[in-house]
Amino acid sequence: MPESPAKTVTEAGGGGPVALPPESQRSTAPRIAVASLIGTTIEYYDFAVYGTASALVLGPAFFPSGNATVSTLAAFLTFAAAFVSRPLGVVLFGTIGDRLGRRRALVASLLLMGVATVGVGLLPTYETAGLLAPVLLVTLRLLQGVSMGGEWGGAVLLAAEHAPPGRRALYAAVPNMGPSLGFLLSSAVVVPTLDIVGRDGFSDWAWRIPFLLSAVLVMVGLWVRTTVAESPVFKAETGGGTRTPAWAETEDRPAEQSPASRFPLGTLLARHPGRLLLGTGAAIGGSAVYYLTIVYSLSYGPKTLGIPQNTMLTAASIGAAAGIAITLPVARLADRVGRRPLMLTGATGSVLWAVPMYASLSSRNALLITGAYAVGLMLLALMFSPMAAFLAELFPARLRYTGASAAFILANTLGGGFAPLAATWLNSQWSSPLVLGFYTGGLCLVSLACLATLPETREGDFAV
């Protein structure tokens, strides 16, 4: 039976006409959003497992040194290495996603992440293989970074481009919960493993278990992703993904809507450099909050302040759960009142709360730390829940995968990837958790300024 033709309506809130997918596709939009969430959760589980292992054990296992700070710094350096390779993933998967389809790019990125993560779990340590061990570890981390460069943007677009009118922020926010859910899933594996085998057992061999479990999760994720439909917006742009778009044959279309977009990043940099720069700045503060809270503090709290490891893991996990709890309600509100008001509120709150949040570590009180983290990660959700739709809406459809991915990944790299390194150095100079608050608050101030400069995107025409 032939597909019913796509309809065109006006987006709620006064926007231009938006091409709707056929009824059969619109009915599967929630399933596709959940499928996108499963994929991002698995990818960020893999990433979070490495971050947690870096804080707990990978330094001594792969970078032995008489100085514990040096070993930890080396482990965090490999953590940062994956962020350095993320832009390559943006170029690779952005080109695939904008030219060949969102789904193909997402399947490839998940497969690459799975291979790299399981590979880490099978690596010999420095004691067994010498210098080869850290070389292989860095290589696999670089591959993880390439994978992550294509994951977030593709998952968000697949959900957003299937969304019914007036629900785009809500649907885009579903896969955007993946980072926090991935961290919770990694904690659900790491914490019981630590309890069962103890710190020594975990350091000796059990640290491999969370990495190897990724194989099962990736197989589930690949099955889910190969069964979902391609984005209707992409199919409309490319005539079902099998031919050059009809509009590409006319002469009055801008460069990003022509076959010249065979290298989307080049067109993006030529046509939209300002939006790319401001979009990166808009997300940089939240990236710092996320990675300092769920990665760096897990090492800093126990090793420097003597806070029990489980206390830090529990505080970060409860904080992440609090952020997840408000993500969808905030996104639904963003569909009604716009993206900017909520993101500006979240950024302002993050600037003001950064110092008190990390100052709570000085108390060494589990309840106080947990409450401070919960407030901080809820403010992050206020800023980041509408961010997925906002970044996607900043760029035209033919450059959207590359544009949204580039802005988010650059923010993650600059604000998050190097945050543990910067924090380790800052605390070696000024031994106080307050420096974490000033560092994070400064980056959130940058985000606030960028968000104040960028326009509201809710009412734009998402179909072009």
Coordinates of C-alpha atoms in Angstrom, one line a residue:
M1 CA 0.0 0.0 0.0
P2 CA 1.5 3.4 -0.9
E3 CA 2.3 5.8 1.9
S4 CA -0.1 8.6 2.6
P5 CA 1.4 11.9 1.5
A6 CA 3.0 14.2 4.0
K7 CA 0.9 17.1 5.3
T8 CA 2.0 20.7 6.0
V9 CA 0.8 22.6 9.1
T10 CA 1.9 25.7 11.0
E11 CA 3.9 25.0 14.1
A12 CA 2.2 25.9 17.3
G13 CA 3.5 29.2 18.5
G14 CA 3.2 31.0 15.2
G15 CA 6.0 29.4 13.2
G16 CA 6.2 28.8 9.5
P17 CA 4.8 25.7 7.7
V18 CA 6.3 22.4 8.9
A19 CA 6.1 19.3 6.8
L20 CA 4.6 16.5 8.8
P21 CA 5.4 12.8 8.3
P22 CA 2.7 10.5 7.1
E23 CA 0.2 9.2 9.7
S24 CA 1.9 5.8 9.8
Q25 CA 5.2 7.5 10.7
R26 CA 3.7 9.9 13.2
S27 CA 2.2 7.0 15.1
T28 CA 5.7 5.6 15.6
A29 CA 7.3 8.9 16.7
P30 CA 7.3 7.9 20.5
R31 CA 8.9 4.5 19.7
I32 CA 11.6 6.3 17.6
A33 CA 12.3 8.7 20.5
V34 CA 12.7 5.8 22.9
A35 CA 14.9 4.0 20.4
S36 CA 17.1 7.1 20.2
L37 CA 17.2 7.2 24.0
I38 CA 18.3 3.6 24.2
G39 CA 21.2 4.3 21.8
T40 CA 22.4 7.4 23.6
T41 CA 22.1 5.7 27.0
I42 CA 24.3 2.8 25.8
E43 CA 26.9 5.1 24.2
Y44 CA 27.1 7.3 27.3
Y45 CA 27.2 4.2 29.5
D46 CA 30.3 3.2 27.7
F47 CA 31.7 6.7 28.1
A48 CA 30.7 7.0 31.8
V49 CA 32.2 3.6 32.6
Y50 CA 35.6 4.8 31.4
G51 CA 35.2 8.1 33.3
T52 CA 34.4 6.2 36.5
A53 CA 37.2 3.7 35.9
S54 CA 39.6 6.6 35.3
A55 CA 38.8 8.1 38.7
L56 CA 39.1 4.7 40.5
V57 CA 41.7 2.4 38.9
L58 CA 43.0 3.1 35.4
G59 CA 45.8 5.5 36.5
P60 CA 47.8 2.9 38.4
A61 CA 46.9 0.0 36.0
F62 CA 48.0 1.7 32.8
F63 CA 50.1 4.7 34.0
P64 CA 52.0 3.5 37.1
S65 CA 53.8 6.3 39.0
G66 CA 55.1 6.9 42.4
N67 CA 52.9 10.0 42.5
A68 CA 49.2 9.3 42.7
T69 CA 48.3 12.7 41.2
V70 CA 50.5 12.0 38.2
S71 CA 48.8 8.7 37.6
T72 CA 45.3 10.2 37.9
L73 CA 46.2 13.1 35.7
A74 CA 47.5 10.6 33.0
A75 CA 44.2 8.6 33.2
F76 CA 42.2 11.8 32.9
L77 CA 44.4 12.8 29.9
T78 CA 43.2 9.6 28.1
F79 CA 39.7 10.7 29.1
A80 CA 40.3 14.0 27.4
A81 CA 41.8 12.3 24.3
A82 CA 38.4 11.0 23.4
F83 CA 37.1 14.5 23.3
V84 CA 39.9 15.6 21.0
S85 CA 38.8 13.0 18.5
R86 CA 35.1 13.9 18.7
P87 CA 35.4 16.6 16.0
L88 CA 36.6 13.9 13.6
G89 CA 33.4 12.0 14.5
V90 CA 31.4 15.2 13.7
V91 CA 33.0 15.4 10.3
L92 CA 32.6 11.7 9.5
F93 CA 29.1 11.0 10.9
G94 CA 27.8 14.5 10.1
T95 CA 28.7 13.9 6.5
I96 CA 27.0 10.4 6.5
G97 CA 24.0 11.7 8.4
D98 CA 23.4 14.8 6.2
R99 CA 24.1 12.9 2.9
L100 CA 23.1 9.3 3.4
G101 CA 20.7 9.4 6.4
R102 CA 20.5 9.8 10.1
R103 CA 19.9 6.1 10.8
R104 CA 22.9 4.9 8.9
A105 CA 25.2 7.3 10.9
L106 CA 23.7 6.2 14.2
V107 CA 24.1 2.5 13.5
A108 CA 27.7 3.0 12.5
S109 CA 28.5 5.2 15.6
L110 CA 27.0 2.7 18.0
L111 CA 28.9 -0.2 16.5
L112 CA 32.2 1.7 16.7
M113 CA 31.6 2.5 20.3
G114 CA 30.8 -1.1 21.2
V115 CA 34.0 -2.4 19.6
A116 CA 36.1 0.2 21.3
T117 CA 34.6 -0.3 24.8
V118 CA 34.8 -4.1 24.8
G119 CA 38.3 -3.7 23.6
V120 CA 39.2 -1.6 26.7
G121 CA 37.8 -4.4 28.9
L122 CA 40.2 -6.9 27.1
L123 CA 43.4 -4.9 27.3
P124 CA 46.5 -6.1 29.2
T125 CA 47.7 -3.7 31.9
Y126 CA 51.1 -2.0 32.0
E127 CA 52.4 -4.7 34.3
T128 CA 51.7 -7.3 31.5
A129 CA 52.4 -5.4 28.3
G130 CA 54.5 -2.4 29.2
L131 CA 54.2 0.7 27.1
L132 CA 51.9 -1.2 24.6
A133 CA 49.1 -1.1 27.2
P134 CA 48.7 2.7 27.4
V135 CA 49.2 3.0 23.7
L136 CA 46.3 0.6 23.0
L137 CA 44.2 2.3 25.7
V138 CA 44.6 5.7 24.1
T139 CA 43.9 4.3 20.6
L140 CA 40.6 2.8 21.8
R141 CA 39.7 6.0 23.6
L142 CA 40.3 7.9 20.4
L143 CA 37.9 5.5 18.6
Q144 CA 35.3 6.1 21.4
G145 CA 35.6 9.8 20.8
V146 CA 35.0 9.5 17.1
S147 CA 31.9 7.5 17.8
M148 CA 30.6 10.1 20.3
G149 CA 31.1 12.8 17.7
G150 CA 28.3 11.4 15.7
E151 CA 26.0 10.0 18.4
W152 CA 24.3 13.0 20.1
G153 CA 23.3 15.0 17.1
G154 CA 22.0 12.0 15.1
A155 CA 19.9 10.7 18.0
V156 CA 18.4 14.1 18.7
L157 CA 17.6 14.8 15.1
L158 CA 16.0 11.4 14.5
A159 CA 13.6 12.1 17.4
A160 CA 13.0 15.8 16.7
E161 CA 12.4 15.3 12.9
H162 CA 9.7 12.6 13.7
A163 CA 8.1 14.9 16.3
P164 CA 4.5 16.1 15.9
P165 CA 4.0 19.8 15.7
G166 CA 4.4 21.7 18.9
R167 CA 6.3 18.8 20.6
R168 CA 9.7 19.1 19.1
A169 CA 11.5 20.1 22.3
L170 CA 9.8 17.3 24.2
Y171 CA 10.8 14.6 21.6
A172 CA 14.4 16.0 21.3
A173 CA 14.8 15.9 25.0
V174 CA 14.1 12.2 25.2
P175 CA 17.5 11.1 23.8
N176 CA 19.1 14.0 25.6
M177 CA 18.5 12.1 28.8
G178 CA 20.9 9.5 27.6
P179 CA 24.0 11.0 29.2
S180 CA 22.5 11.0 32.7
L181 CA 20.9 7.6 32.2
G182 CA 24.2 6.2 30.9
F183 CA 25.9 7.4 34.1
L184 CA 23.2 5.9 36.3
L185 CA 23.5 2.6 34.4
S186 CA 27.3 2.6 34.8
S187 CA 26.9 3.3 38.5
A188 CA 24.3 0.5 38.8
V189 CA 27.1 -1.9 37.5
V190 CA 30.1 -0.3 39.2
V191 CA 28.7 0.1 42.7
P192 CA 27.5 -3.5 43.3
T193 CA 30.7 -4.8 41.7
L194 CA 32.8 -2.7 44.2
D195 CA 30.6 -3.9 47.1
I196 CA 31.0 -7.6 46.1
V197 CA 34.7 -7.8 45.2
G198 CA 36.1 -4.8 47.2
R199 CA 38.4 -2.0 46.1
D200 CA 41.4 -4.4 45.7
G201 CA 39.4 -6.9 43.7
F202 CA 38.0 -4.2 41.5
S203 CA 41.5 -2.8 40.9
D204 CA 42.9 -6.2 40.1
W205 CA 40.4 -7.6 37.6
A206 CA 36.7 -6.6 38.2
W207 CA 37.1 -3.2 36.6
R208 CA 36.8 -5.1 33.3
I209 CA 33.3 -6.3 34.0
P210 CA 31.4 -3.0 33.1
F211 CA 33.4 -2.7 29.9
L212 CA 32.6 -6.3 28.8
L213 CA 28.9 -6.0 29.6
S214 CA 28.8 -3.3 26.9
A215 CA 28.8 -6.1 24.3
V216 CA 25.3 -7.1 25.4
L217 CA 24.0 -3.6 25.5
V218 CA 25.4 -2.7 22.1
M219 CA 23.7 -5.7 20.5
V220 CA 20.4 -4.6 21.9
G221 CA 21.0 -1.1 20.7
L222 CA 21.9 -2.2 17.2
W223 CA 18.8 -4.3 16.9
V224 CA 16.6 -1.3 18.0
R225 CA 18.3 1.1 15.6
T226 CA 18.1 -1.1 12.6
T227 CA 14.3 -1.4 13.0
V228 CA 13.4 2.3 13.2
A229 CA 12.4 4.5 10.2
E230 CA 14.6 7.1 8.6
S231 CA 13.9 10.8 9.5
P232 CA 10.9 12.1 7.4
V233 CA 12.6 15.5 7.1
F234 CA 15.7 13.9 5.6
K235 CA 13.5 11.7 3.3
A236 CA 11.6 14.7 2.1
E237 CA 14.9 16.5 1.4
T238 CA 16.3 13.7 -0.6
G239 CA 13.2 12.1 -2.2
G240 CA 13.3 9.1 0.2
G241 CA 17.1 9.1 0.4
T242 CA 17.5 7.7 -3.1
R243 CA 17.9 10.7 -5.3
T244 CA 19.1 14.3 -5.4
P245 CA 16.5 16.6 -4.0
A246 CA 14.3 18.3 -6.7
W247 CA 15.1 21.7 -5.3
A248 CA 18.8 21.1 -5.8
E249 CA 18.3 21.5 -9.5
T250 CA 17.2 25.1 -9.2
E251 CA 19.5 28.1 -9.2
D252 CA 17.9 30.2 -6.5
R253 CA 18.7 28.0 -3.6
P254 CA 21.5 28.8 -1.1
A255 CA 24.6 26.8 -1.1
E256 CA 23.6 24.6 1.8
Q257 CA 20.6 23.4 -0.2
S258 CA 22.6 22.1 -3.2
P259 CA 24.9 19.2 -4.2
A260 CA 27.8 21.4 -3.1
S261 CA 27.0 20.3 0.4
R262 CA 29.0 17.1 -0.2
F263 CA 31.2 18.4 2.6
P264 CA 28.6 19.8 5.1
L265 CA 31.2 21.1 7.6
G266 CA 32.8 23.3 4.9
T267 CA 29.4 24.8 4.1
L268 CA 28.6 25.2 7.7
L269 CA 31.8 27.1 8.4
A270 CA 31.3 29.3 5.4
R271 CA 27.6 30.1 5.9
H272 CA 26.9 29.9 9.6
P273 CA 30.1 30.5 11.6
G274 CA 28.5 32.9 14.1
R275 CA 25.7 30.4 15.0
L276 CA 28.2 27.6 15.4
L277 CA 30.4 29.7 17.7
L278 CA 27.5 31.0 19.8
G279 CA 25.8 27.5 19.9
T280 CA 29.1 26.1 21.2
G281 CA 29.3 28.8 23.9
A282 CA 25.7 28.2 24.9
A283 CA 26.4 24.6 25.8
I284 CA 29.9 25.0 27.2
G285 CA 28.9 25.8 30.8
G286 CA 26.6 22.9 31.2
S287 CA 29.2 20.5 29.9
A288 CA 31.6 21.6 32.6
V289 CA 29.0 21.1 35.3
Y290 CA 28.2 17.6 34.0
Y291 CA 31.7 16.3 33.7
L292 CA 33.1 17.9 36.9
T293 CA 30.2 16.4 38.8
I294 CA 30.0 12.9 37.5
V295 CA 33.7 12.3 36.6
Y296 CA 36.2 14.6 38.4
S297 CA 34.5 14.8 41.8
L298 CA 34.4 10.9 42.0
S299 CA 38.2 11.0 42.2
Y300 CA 38.7 14.4 43.9
G301 CA 36.3 13.7 46.8
P302 CA 37.8 10.4 48.0
K303 CA 41.5 11.0 47.2
T304 CA 41.8 14.6 48.3
L305 CA 39.0 15.2 50.8
G306 CA 38.7 11.7 52.2
I307 CA 35.0 11.4 51.3
P308 CA 33.9 7.7 51.0
Q309 CA 33.7 6.5 47.4
N310 CA 30.2 5.3 47.7
T311 CA 29.1 8.7 49.1
M312 CA 30.3 10.4 46.0
L313 CA 28.8 7.9 43.6
T314 CA 25.5 8.0 45.5
A315 CA 25.4 11.8 45.5
A316 CA 26.2 12.0 41.7
S317 CA 23.6 9.3 41.0
I318 CA 20.8 11.0 43.0
G319 CA 21.7 14.3 41.4
A320 CA 21.6 12.8 37.9
A321 CA 18.2 11.1 38.7
A322 CA 16.8 14.5 39.9
G323 CA 17.9 16.1 36.6
I324 CA 16.3 13.3 34.6
A325 CA 13.0 13.7 36.6
I326 CA 12.5 17.3 35.4
T327 CA 13.9 16.9 31.9
L328 CA 10.6 16.1 30.1
P329 CA 8.4 18.5 32.0
V330 CA 10.9 21.3 31.2
A331 CA 11.0 20.3 27.6
R332 CA 7.2 20.3 27.4
L333 CA 7.2 23.8 28.9
A334 CA 9.8 24.9 26.3
D335 CA 7.4 23.9 23.6
R336 CA 4.9 26.3 25.1
V337 CA 6.9 29.3 26.1
G338 CA 10.1 29.0 24.0
R339 CA 13.6 27.6 24.5
R340 CA 15.5 30.7 25.6
P341 CA 13.5 31.7 28.8
L342 CA 14.2 28.3 30.4
M343 CA 17.8 28.0 29.2
L344 CA 18.6 31.6 30.4
T345 CA 17.0 30.7 33.8
G346 CA 19.1 27.5 34.1
A347 CA 22.3 29.3 33.0
T348 CA 21.7 32.1 35.6
G349 CA 21.0 29.6 38.3
S350 CA 24.1 27.6 37.4
V351 CA 26.3 30.7 37.6
L352 CA 24.9 31.5 41.1
W353 CA 24.9 27.9 42.4
A354 CA 28.4 26.7 41.1
V355 CA 30.4 27.9 44.1
P356 CA 27.9 26.6 46.8
M357 CA 27.6 23.3 45.0
Y358 CA 31.3 22.5 45.1
A359 CA 31.8 24.2 48.5
S360 CA 29.5 21.4 49.9
L361 CA 32.4 19.0 49.4
S362 CA 34.3 20.7 52.2
S363 CA 31.6 19.7 54.7
R364 CA 32.2 16.0 53.9
N365 CA 28.5 15.5 54.8
A366 CA 26.8 13.0 52.5
L367 CA 23.3 14.6 52.8
L368 CA 24.6 18.1 52.1
I369 CA 26.7 17.0 49.1
T370 CA 23.8 15.0 47.7
G371 CA 21.4 18.0 48.1
A372 CA 23.8 20.4 46.5
Y373 CA 24.4 18.0 43.6
A374 CA 20.7 17.5 43.1
V375 CA 20.1 21.2 42.9
G376 CA 23.0 21.7 40.5
L377 CA 22.0 18.9 38.1
M378 CA 18.4 20.1 38.1
L379 CA 19.6 23.6 37.1
L380 CA 21.7 21.8 34.4
A381 CA 18.5 20.0 33.2
L382 CA 16.7 23.4 33.0
M383 CA 19.5 24.6 30.7
F384 CA 20.1 21.5 28.7
S385 CA 16.6 20.0 28.3
P386 CA 15.6 22.6 25.6
M387 CA 19.2 22.7 24.3
A388 CA 18.7 19.6 22.1
A389 CA 15.9 21.2 20.1
F390 CA 17.5 24.6 20.2
L391 CA 20.8 23.6 18.6
A392 CA 18.9 21.5 16.0
E393 CA 16.7 24.5 15.1
L394 CA 19.7 26.8 14.7
F395 CA 20.7 25.1 11.4
P396 CA 19.0 24.3 8.1
A397 CA 18.0 20.7 7.4
R398 CA 20.8 19.9 5.0
L399 CA 23.4 20.9 7.6
R400 CA 21.5 20.1 10.7
Y401 CA 23.3 16.8 11.6
T402 CA 26.7 18.5 11.2
G403 CA 25.7 21.8 12.7
A404 CA 24.0 20.5 15.9
S405 CA 26.7 17.9 16.4
A406 CA 29.5 20.3 15.9
A407 CA 28.1 22.9 18.4
F408 CA 27.4 20.3 21.1
I409 CA 30.6 18.3 20.6
L410 CA 32.8 21.4 20.6
A411 CA 31.1 22.5 23.8
N412 CA 31.6 19.1 25.4
T413 CA 35.3 19.0 24.3
L414 CA 36.2 22.5 25.5
G415 CA 33.9 22.6 28.6
G416 CA 33.8 19.0 29.6
G417 CA 36.7 17.0 28.1
F418 CA 39.4 19.3 29.6
A419 CA 37.5 20.1 32.8
P420 CA 39.0 17.2 34.9
L421 CA 42.5 18.2 33.7
A422 CA 41.9 21.8 34.5
A423 CA 40.4 21.0 37.8
T424 CA 43.3 18.7 38.7
W425 CA 45.8 21.4 37.9
L426 CA 43.8 24.1 39.8
N427 CA 43.6 22.0 42.9
S428 CA 47.3 21.4 42.8
Q429 CA 47.7 25.2 43.0
W430 CA 44.9 26.1 45.3
S431 CA 43.8 23.2 47.5
S432 CA 40.1 24.1 47.8
P433 CA 36.9 22.9 46.2
L434 CA 35.9 26.5 45.8
V435 CA 38.1 26.7 42.7
L436 CA 35.8 24.2 41.0
G437 CA 32.9 26.5 41.6
F438 CA 34.7 29.6 40.2
Y439 CA 35.9 27.6 37.1
T440 CA 32.4 26.2 36.4
G441 CA 30.6 29.4 37.2
G442 CA 32.8 31.3 34.8
L443 CA 32.0 28.9 31.9
C444 CA 28.3 29.1 32.8
L445 CA 28.6 32.9 32.5
V446 CA 29.9 32.4 29.0
S447 CA 26.8 30.2 28.2
L448 CA 24.6 32.9 29.6
A449 CA 26.1 35.6 27.4
C450 CA 25.8 33.4 24.3
L451 CA 22.2 32.4 25.0
A452 CA 21.3 36.1 25.5
T453 CA 22.7 36.8 22.0
L454 CA 21.1 34.0 20.1
P455 CA 17.5 34.2 18.9
E456 CA 14.4 32.2 19.9
T457 CA 14.1 29.2 17.6
R458 CA 10.7 27.7 18.5
E459 CA 8.8 29.4 15.7
G460 CA 11.2 28.7 12.9
D461 CA 10.5 26.5 9.9
F462 CA 12.1 23.2 10.8
A463 CA 11.4 21.5 7.4
V464 CA 14.0 23.5 5.5

